[in-house]
PDB file of C-alpha atoms and ligand atoms in Angstrom:
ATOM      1  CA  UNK A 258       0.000   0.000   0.000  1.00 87.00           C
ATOM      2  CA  UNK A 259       1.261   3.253  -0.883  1.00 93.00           C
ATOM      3  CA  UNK A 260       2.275   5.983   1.724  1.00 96.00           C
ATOM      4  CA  UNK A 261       0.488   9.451   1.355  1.00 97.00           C
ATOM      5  CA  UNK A 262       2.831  12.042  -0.572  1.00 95.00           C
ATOM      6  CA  UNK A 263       4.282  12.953   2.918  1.00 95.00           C
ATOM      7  CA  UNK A 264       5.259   9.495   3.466  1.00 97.00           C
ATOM      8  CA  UNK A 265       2.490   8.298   5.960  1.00 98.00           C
ATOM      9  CA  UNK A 266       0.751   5.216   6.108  1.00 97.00           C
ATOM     10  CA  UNK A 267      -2.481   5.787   4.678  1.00 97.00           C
ATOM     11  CA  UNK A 268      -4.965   4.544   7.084  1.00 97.00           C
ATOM     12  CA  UNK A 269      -8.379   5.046   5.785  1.00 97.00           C
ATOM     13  CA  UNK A 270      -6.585   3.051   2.478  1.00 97.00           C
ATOM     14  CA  UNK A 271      -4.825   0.422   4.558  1.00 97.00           C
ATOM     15  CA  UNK A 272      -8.088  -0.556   6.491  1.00 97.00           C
ATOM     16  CA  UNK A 273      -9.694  -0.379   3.149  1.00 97.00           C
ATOM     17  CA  UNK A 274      -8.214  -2.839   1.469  1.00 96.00           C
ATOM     18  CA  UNK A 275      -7.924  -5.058   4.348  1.00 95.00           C
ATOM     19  CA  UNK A 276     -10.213  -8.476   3.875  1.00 94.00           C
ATOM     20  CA  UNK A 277     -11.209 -11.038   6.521  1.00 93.00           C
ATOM     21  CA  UNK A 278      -8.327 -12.671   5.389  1.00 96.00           C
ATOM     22  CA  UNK A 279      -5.935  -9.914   5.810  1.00 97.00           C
ATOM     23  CA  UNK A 280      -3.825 -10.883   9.333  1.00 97.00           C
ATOM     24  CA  UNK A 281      -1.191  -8.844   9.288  1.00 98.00           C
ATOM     25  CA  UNK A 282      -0.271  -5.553   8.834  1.00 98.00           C
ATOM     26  CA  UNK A 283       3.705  -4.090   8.561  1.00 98.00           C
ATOM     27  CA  UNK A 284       4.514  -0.369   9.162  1.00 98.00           C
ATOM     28  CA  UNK A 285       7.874   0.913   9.195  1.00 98.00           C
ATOM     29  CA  UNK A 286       8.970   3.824  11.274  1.00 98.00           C
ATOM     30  CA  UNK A 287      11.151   5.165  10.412  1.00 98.00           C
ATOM     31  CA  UNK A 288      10.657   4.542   7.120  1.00 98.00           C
ATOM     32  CA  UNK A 289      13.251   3.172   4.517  1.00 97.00           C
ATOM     33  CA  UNK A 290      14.185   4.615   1.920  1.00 97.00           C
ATOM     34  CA  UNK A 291      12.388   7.857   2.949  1.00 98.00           C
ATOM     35  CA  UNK A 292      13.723   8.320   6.492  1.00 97.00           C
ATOM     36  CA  UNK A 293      10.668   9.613   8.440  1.00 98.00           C
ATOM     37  CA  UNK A 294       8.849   8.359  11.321  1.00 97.00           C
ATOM     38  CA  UNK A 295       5.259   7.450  10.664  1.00 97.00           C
ATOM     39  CA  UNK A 296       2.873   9.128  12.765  1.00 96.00           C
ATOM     40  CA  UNK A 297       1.645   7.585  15.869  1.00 95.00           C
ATOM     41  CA  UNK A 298      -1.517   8.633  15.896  1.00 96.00           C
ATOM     42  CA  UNK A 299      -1.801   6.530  12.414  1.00 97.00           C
ATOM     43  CA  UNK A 300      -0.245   3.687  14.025  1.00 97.00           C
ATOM     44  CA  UNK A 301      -3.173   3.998  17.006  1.00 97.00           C
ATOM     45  CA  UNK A 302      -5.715   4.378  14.441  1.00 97.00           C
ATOM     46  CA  UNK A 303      -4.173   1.081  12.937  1.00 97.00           C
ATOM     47  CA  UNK A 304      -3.821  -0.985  16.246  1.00 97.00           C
ATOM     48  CA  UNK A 305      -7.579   0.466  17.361  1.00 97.00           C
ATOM     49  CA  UNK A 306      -9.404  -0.226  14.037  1.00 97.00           C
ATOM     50  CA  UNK A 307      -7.092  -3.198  12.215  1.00 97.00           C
ATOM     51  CA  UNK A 308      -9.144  -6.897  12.925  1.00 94.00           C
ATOM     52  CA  UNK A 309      -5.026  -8.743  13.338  1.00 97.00           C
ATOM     53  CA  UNK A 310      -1.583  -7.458  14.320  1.00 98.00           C
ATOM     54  CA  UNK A 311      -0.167  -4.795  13.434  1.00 98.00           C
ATOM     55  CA  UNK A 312       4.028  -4.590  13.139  1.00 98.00           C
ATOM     56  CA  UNK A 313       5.855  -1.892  13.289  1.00 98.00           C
ATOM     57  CA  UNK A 314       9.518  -2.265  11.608  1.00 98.00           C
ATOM     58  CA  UNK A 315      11.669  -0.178  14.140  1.00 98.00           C
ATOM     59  CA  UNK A 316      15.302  -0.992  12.280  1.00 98.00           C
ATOM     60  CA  UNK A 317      15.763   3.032  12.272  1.00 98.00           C
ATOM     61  CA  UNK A 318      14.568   3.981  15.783  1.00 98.00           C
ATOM     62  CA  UNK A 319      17.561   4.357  17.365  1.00 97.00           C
ATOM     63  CA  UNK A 320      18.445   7.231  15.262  1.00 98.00           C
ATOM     64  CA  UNK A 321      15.238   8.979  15.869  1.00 97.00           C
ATOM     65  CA  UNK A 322      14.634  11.449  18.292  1.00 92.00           C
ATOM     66  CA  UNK A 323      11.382  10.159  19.009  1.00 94.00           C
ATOM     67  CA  UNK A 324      10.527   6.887  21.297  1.00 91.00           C
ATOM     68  CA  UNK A 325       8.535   4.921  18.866  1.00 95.00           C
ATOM     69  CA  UNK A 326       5.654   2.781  19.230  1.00 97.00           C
ATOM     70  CA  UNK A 327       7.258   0.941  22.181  1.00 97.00           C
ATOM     71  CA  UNK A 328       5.040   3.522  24.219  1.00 96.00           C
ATOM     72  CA  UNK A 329       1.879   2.375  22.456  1.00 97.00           C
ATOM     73  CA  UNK A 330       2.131  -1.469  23.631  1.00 97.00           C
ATOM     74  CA  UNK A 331       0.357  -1.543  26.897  1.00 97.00           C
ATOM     75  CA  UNK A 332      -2.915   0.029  24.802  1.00 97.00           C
ATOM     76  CA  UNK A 333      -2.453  -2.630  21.890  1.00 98.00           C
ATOM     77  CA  UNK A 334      -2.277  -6.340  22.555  1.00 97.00           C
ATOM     78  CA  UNK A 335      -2.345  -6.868  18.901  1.00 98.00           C
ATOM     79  CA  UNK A 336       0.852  -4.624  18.570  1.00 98.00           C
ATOM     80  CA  UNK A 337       4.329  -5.928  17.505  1.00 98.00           C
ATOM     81  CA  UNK A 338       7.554  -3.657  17.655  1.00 98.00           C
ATOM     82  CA  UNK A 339      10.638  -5.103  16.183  1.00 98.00           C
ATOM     83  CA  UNK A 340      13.680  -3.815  16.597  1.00 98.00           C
ATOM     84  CA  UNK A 341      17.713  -4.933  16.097  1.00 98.00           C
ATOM     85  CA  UNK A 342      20.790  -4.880  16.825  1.00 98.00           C
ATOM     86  CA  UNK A 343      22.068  -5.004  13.069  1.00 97.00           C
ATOM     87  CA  UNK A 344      21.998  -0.970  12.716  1.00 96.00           C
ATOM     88  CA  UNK A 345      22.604   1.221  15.519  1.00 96.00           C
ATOM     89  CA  UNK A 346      24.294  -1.320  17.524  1.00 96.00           C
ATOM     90  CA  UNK A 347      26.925  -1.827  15.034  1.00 95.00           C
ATOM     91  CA  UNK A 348      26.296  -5.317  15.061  1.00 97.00           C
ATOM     92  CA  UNK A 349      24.660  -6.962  11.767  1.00 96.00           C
ATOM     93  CA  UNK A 350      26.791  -9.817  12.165  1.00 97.00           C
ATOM     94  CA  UNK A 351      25.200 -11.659  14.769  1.00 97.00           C
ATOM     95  CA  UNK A 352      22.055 -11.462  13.005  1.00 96.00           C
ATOM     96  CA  UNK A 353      19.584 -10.848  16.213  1.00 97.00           C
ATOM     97  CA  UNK A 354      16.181  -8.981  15.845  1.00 97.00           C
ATOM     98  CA  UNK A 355      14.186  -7.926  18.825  1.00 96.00           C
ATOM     99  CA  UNK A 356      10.416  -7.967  19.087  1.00 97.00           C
ATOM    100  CA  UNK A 357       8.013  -6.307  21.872  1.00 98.00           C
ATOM    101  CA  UNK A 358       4.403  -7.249  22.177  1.00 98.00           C
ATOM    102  CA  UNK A 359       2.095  -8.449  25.187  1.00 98.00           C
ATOM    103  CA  UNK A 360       2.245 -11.665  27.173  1.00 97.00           C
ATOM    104  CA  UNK A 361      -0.308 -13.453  24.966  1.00 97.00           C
ATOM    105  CA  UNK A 362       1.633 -12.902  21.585  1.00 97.00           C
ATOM    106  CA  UNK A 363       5.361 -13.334  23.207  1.00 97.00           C
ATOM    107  CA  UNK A 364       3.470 -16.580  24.768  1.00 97.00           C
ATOM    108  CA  UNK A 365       3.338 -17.891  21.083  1.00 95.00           C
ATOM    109  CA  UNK A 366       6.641 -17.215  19.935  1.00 94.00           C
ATOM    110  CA  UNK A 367       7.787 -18.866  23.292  1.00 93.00           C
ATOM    111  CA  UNK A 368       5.919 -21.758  21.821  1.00 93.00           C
ATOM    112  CA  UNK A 369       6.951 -22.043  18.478  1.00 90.00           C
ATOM    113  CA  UNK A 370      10.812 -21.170  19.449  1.00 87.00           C
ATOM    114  CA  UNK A 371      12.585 -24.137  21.344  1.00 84.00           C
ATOM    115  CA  UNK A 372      14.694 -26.006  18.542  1.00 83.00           C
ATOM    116  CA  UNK A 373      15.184 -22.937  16.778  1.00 85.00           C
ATOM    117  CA  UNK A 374      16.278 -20.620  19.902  1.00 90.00           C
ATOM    118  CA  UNK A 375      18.727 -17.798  19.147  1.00 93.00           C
ATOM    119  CA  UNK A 376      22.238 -19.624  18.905  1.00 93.00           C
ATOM    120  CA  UNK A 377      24.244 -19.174  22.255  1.00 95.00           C
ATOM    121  CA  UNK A 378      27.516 -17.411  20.649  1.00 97.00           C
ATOM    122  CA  UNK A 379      24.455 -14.737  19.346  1.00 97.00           C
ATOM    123  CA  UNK A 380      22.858 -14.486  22.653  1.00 97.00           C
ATOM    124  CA  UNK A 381      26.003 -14.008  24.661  1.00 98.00           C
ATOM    125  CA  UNK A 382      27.490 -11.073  21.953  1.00 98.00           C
ATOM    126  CA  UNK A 383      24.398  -9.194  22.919  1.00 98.00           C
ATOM    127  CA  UNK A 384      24.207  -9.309  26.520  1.00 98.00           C
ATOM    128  CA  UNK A 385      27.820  -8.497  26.341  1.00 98.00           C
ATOM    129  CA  UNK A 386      26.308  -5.398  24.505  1.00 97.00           C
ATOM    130  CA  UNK A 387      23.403  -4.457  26.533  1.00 97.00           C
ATOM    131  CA  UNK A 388      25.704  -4.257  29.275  1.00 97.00           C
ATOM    132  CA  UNK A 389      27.480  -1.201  27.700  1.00 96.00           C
ATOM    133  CA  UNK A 390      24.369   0.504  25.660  1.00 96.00           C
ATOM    134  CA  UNK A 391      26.361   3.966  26.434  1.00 97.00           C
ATOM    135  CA  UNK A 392      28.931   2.858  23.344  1.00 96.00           C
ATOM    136  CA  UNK A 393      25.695   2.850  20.918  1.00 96.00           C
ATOM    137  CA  UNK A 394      24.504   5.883  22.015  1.00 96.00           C
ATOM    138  CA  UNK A 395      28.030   7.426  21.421  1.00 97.00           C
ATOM    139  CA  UNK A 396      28.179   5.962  18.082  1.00 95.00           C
ATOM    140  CA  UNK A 397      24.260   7.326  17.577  1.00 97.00           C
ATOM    141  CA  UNK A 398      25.438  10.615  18.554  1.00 97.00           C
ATOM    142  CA  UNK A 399      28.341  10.822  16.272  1.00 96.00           C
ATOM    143  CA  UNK A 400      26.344   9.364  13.434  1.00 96.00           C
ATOM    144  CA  UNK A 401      23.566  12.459  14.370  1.00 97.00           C
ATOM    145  CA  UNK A 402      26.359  15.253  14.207  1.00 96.00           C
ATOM    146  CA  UNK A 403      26.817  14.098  10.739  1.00 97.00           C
ATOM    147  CA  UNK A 404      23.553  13.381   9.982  1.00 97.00           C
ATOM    148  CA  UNK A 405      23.230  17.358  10.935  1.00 97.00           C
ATOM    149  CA  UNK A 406      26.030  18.503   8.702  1.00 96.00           C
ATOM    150  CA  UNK A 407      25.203  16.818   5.791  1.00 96.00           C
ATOM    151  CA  UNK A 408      21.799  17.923   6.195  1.00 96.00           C
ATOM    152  CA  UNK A 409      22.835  21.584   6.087  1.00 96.00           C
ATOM    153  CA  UNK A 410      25.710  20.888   3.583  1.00 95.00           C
ATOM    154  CA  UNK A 411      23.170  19.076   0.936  1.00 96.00           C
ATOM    155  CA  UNK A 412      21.232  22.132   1.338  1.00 94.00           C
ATOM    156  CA  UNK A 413      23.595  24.687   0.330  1.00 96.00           C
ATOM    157  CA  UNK A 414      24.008  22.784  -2.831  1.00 96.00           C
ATOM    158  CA  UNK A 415      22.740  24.089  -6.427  1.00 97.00           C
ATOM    159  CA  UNK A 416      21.576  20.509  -7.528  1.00 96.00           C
ATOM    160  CA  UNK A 417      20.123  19.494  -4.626  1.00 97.00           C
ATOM    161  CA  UNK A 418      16.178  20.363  -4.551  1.00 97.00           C
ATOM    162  CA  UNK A 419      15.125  18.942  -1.468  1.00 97.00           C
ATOM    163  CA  UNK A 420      16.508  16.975   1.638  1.00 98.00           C
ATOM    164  CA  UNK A 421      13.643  15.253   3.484  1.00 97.00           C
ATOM    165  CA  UNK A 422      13.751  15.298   7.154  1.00 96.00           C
ATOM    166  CA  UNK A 423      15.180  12.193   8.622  1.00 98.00           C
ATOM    167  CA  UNK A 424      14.983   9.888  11.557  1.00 98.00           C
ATOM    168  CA  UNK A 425      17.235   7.125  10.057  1.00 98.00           C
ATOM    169  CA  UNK A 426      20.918   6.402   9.581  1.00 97.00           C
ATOM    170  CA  UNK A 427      20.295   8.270   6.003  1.00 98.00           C
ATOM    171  CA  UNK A 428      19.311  11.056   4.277  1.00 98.00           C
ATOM    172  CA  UNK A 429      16.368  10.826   1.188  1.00 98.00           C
ATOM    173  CA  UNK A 430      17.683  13.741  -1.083  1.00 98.00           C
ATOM    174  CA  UNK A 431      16.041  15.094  -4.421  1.00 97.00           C
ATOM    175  CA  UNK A 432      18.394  16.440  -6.799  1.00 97.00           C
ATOM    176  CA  UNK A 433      18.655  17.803 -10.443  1.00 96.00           C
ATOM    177  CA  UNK A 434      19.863  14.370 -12.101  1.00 96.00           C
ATOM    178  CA  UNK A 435      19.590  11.348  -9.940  1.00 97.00           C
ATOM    179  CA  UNK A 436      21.245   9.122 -12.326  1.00 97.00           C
ATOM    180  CA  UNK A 437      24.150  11.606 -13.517  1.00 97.00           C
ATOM    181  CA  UNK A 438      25.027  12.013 -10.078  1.00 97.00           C
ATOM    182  CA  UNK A 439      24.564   8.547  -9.256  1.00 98.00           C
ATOM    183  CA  UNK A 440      27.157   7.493 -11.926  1.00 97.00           C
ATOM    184  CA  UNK A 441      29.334  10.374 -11.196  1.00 97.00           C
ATOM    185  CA  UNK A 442      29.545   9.260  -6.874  1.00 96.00           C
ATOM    186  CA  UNK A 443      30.101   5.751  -8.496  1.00 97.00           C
ATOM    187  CA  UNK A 444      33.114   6.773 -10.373  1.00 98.00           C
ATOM    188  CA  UNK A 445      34.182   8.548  -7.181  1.00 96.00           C
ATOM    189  CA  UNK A 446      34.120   5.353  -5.030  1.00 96.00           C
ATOM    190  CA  UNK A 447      31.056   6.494  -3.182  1.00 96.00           C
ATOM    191  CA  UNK A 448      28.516   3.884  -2.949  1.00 96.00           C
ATOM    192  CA  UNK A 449      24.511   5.616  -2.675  1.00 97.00           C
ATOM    193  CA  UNK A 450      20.966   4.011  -3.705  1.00 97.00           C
ATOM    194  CA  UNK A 451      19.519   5.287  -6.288  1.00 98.00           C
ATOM    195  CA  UNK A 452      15.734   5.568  -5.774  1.00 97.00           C
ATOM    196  CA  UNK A 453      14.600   8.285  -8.615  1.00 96.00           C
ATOM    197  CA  UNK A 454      12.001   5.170  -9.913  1.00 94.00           C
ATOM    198  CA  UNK A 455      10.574   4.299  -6.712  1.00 95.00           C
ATOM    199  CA  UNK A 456       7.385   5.800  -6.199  1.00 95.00           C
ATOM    200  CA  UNK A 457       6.957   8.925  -4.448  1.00 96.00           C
ATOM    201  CA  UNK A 458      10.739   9.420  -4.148  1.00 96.00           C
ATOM    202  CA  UNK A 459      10.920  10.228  -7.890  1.00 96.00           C
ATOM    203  CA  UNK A 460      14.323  11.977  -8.416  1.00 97.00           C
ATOM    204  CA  UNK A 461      15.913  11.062  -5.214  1.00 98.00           C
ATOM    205  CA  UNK A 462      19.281   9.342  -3.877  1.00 98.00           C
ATOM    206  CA  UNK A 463      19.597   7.397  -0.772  1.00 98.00           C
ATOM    207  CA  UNK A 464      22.316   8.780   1.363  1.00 97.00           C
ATOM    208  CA  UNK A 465      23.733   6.879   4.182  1.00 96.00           C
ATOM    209  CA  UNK A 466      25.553   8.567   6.984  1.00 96.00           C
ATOM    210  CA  UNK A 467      29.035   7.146   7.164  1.00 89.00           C
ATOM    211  CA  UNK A 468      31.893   7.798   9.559  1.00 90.00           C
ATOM    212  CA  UNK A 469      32.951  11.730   9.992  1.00 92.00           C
ATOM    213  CA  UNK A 470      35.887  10.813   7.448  1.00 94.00           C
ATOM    214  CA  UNK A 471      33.644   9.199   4.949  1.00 91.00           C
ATOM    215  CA  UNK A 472      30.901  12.122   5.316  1.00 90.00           C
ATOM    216  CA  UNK A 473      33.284  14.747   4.673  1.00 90.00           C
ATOM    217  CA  UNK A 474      34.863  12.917   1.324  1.00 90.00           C
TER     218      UNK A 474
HETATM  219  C1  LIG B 749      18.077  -3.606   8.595  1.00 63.80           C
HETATM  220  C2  LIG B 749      16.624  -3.682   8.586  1.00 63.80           C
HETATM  221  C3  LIG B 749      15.916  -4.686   9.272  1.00 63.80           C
HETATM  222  C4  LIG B 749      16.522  -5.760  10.127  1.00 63.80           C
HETATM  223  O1  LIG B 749      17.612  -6.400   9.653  1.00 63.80           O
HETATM  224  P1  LIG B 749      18.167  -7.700  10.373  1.00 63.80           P
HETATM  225  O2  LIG B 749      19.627  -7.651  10.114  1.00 63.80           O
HETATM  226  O3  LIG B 749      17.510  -8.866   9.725  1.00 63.80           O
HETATM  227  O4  LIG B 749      17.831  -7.592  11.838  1.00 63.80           O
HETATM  228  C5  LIG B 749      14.537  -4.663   9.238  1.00 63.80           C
HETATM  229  N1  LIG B 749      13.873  -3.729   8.561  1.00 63.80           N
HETATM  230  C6  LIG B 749      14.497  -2.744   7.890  1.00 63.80           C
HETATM  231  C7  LIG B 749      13.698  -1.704   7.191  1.00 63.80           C
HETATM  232  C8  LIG B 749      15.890  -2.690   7.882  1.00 63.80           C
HETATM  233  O5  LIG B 749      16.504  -1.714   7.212  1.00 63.80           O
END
């Protein structure tokens, strides 16, 4: 289902085209490629009105300012918030995803989980992690000074139309000639996605945020 053009979930649309055999629905906030968070008054709306569960992707939220839907759960039994420790924890490698919901739906994962538990060597990595979470958030917070400076330095540049706000690890950025500059970064060694034919991001790049020395190259 399509996002509205200010990259929303589109309630009245979702619930719409939902059918009796419709049990799931995904959001994700923030967003990828466009970077923003959804709204969480459409995510109520969702949880309130939606007849099955409603997920909401949270790969992004650590780079957001704003606390997510984690707030939302004691309202929504039929809520799921995922989250993981591949992108602001530095730590894709393990391969471990998070997910937050009430008794009765962790009850069934507990039930379906017990010769396919997360592998020890995963499970220790993380709690070795959890017990320092102050090195994320000084990797967040370096990552969010660039984040910043980009975001004013894209700005200041002729070919660059628009730079959409952002609560991800990247920027969604509208420019003169997606696919010139595309090639042109390309040549340079720099590595962005090109979304100009996905819908609603007509024209734009996908920026990541990389380390201060990347970021300034
Ligand atoms: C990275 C990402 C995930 C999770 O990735 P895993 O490595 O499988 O935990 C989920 N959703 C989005 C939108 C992502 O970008």
């Amino acid at each position: 289902m399509s996002l509205t053009p200010d990259f929303q979930p589109d309630v009245a649309a979702i619930l719409a085209a939902a059918t009796p055999a419709s049990r799931i629905v995904f959001v994700c906030s923030p967003n990828n490629p466009t970077g923003n968070l959804a709204d969480p008054e459409a995510i109520r709306r969702l949880a309130s009105t939606f007849q099955g569960i409603v997920v909401v992707d949270e790969a992004y939220i650590d780079f957001s300012t704003h606390t997510g839907a984690l707030e939302l759960l004691p309202e929504f039994p039929n809520l799921i918030v995922m989250q993981t420790f591949s992108k602001a924890w530095g730590m894709a490698g393990i391969r471990l995803g998070m997910a937050f919901a009430s008794k009765e739906i962790i009850h069934l994962f507990n039930k379906v989980k017990p010769p396919y538990n997360i592998n020890q060597l995963t499970q220790e990595k993380a709690l070795e992690a959890l017990q320092r979470p102050e090195e994320k958030d000084r990797m967040v917070e370096i990552l969010l000074r660039e984040r910043e400076k980009l975001e004013t330095d894209f700005g200041k540049l002729p070919s660059v139309h628009r730079v959409y706000p952002s609560d991800a690890n990247f920027l969604l950025v509208r420019v003169t000639d997606p696919h010139a500059m595309y090639t042109y970064l390309v040549e340079q060694g720099i590595i962005v996605r090109n979304r100009a034919n996905v819908h609603l991001c007509e024209g734009s790049l996908r920026i990541s945020i990389g380390t201060p020395k990347k970021t300034r190259r």
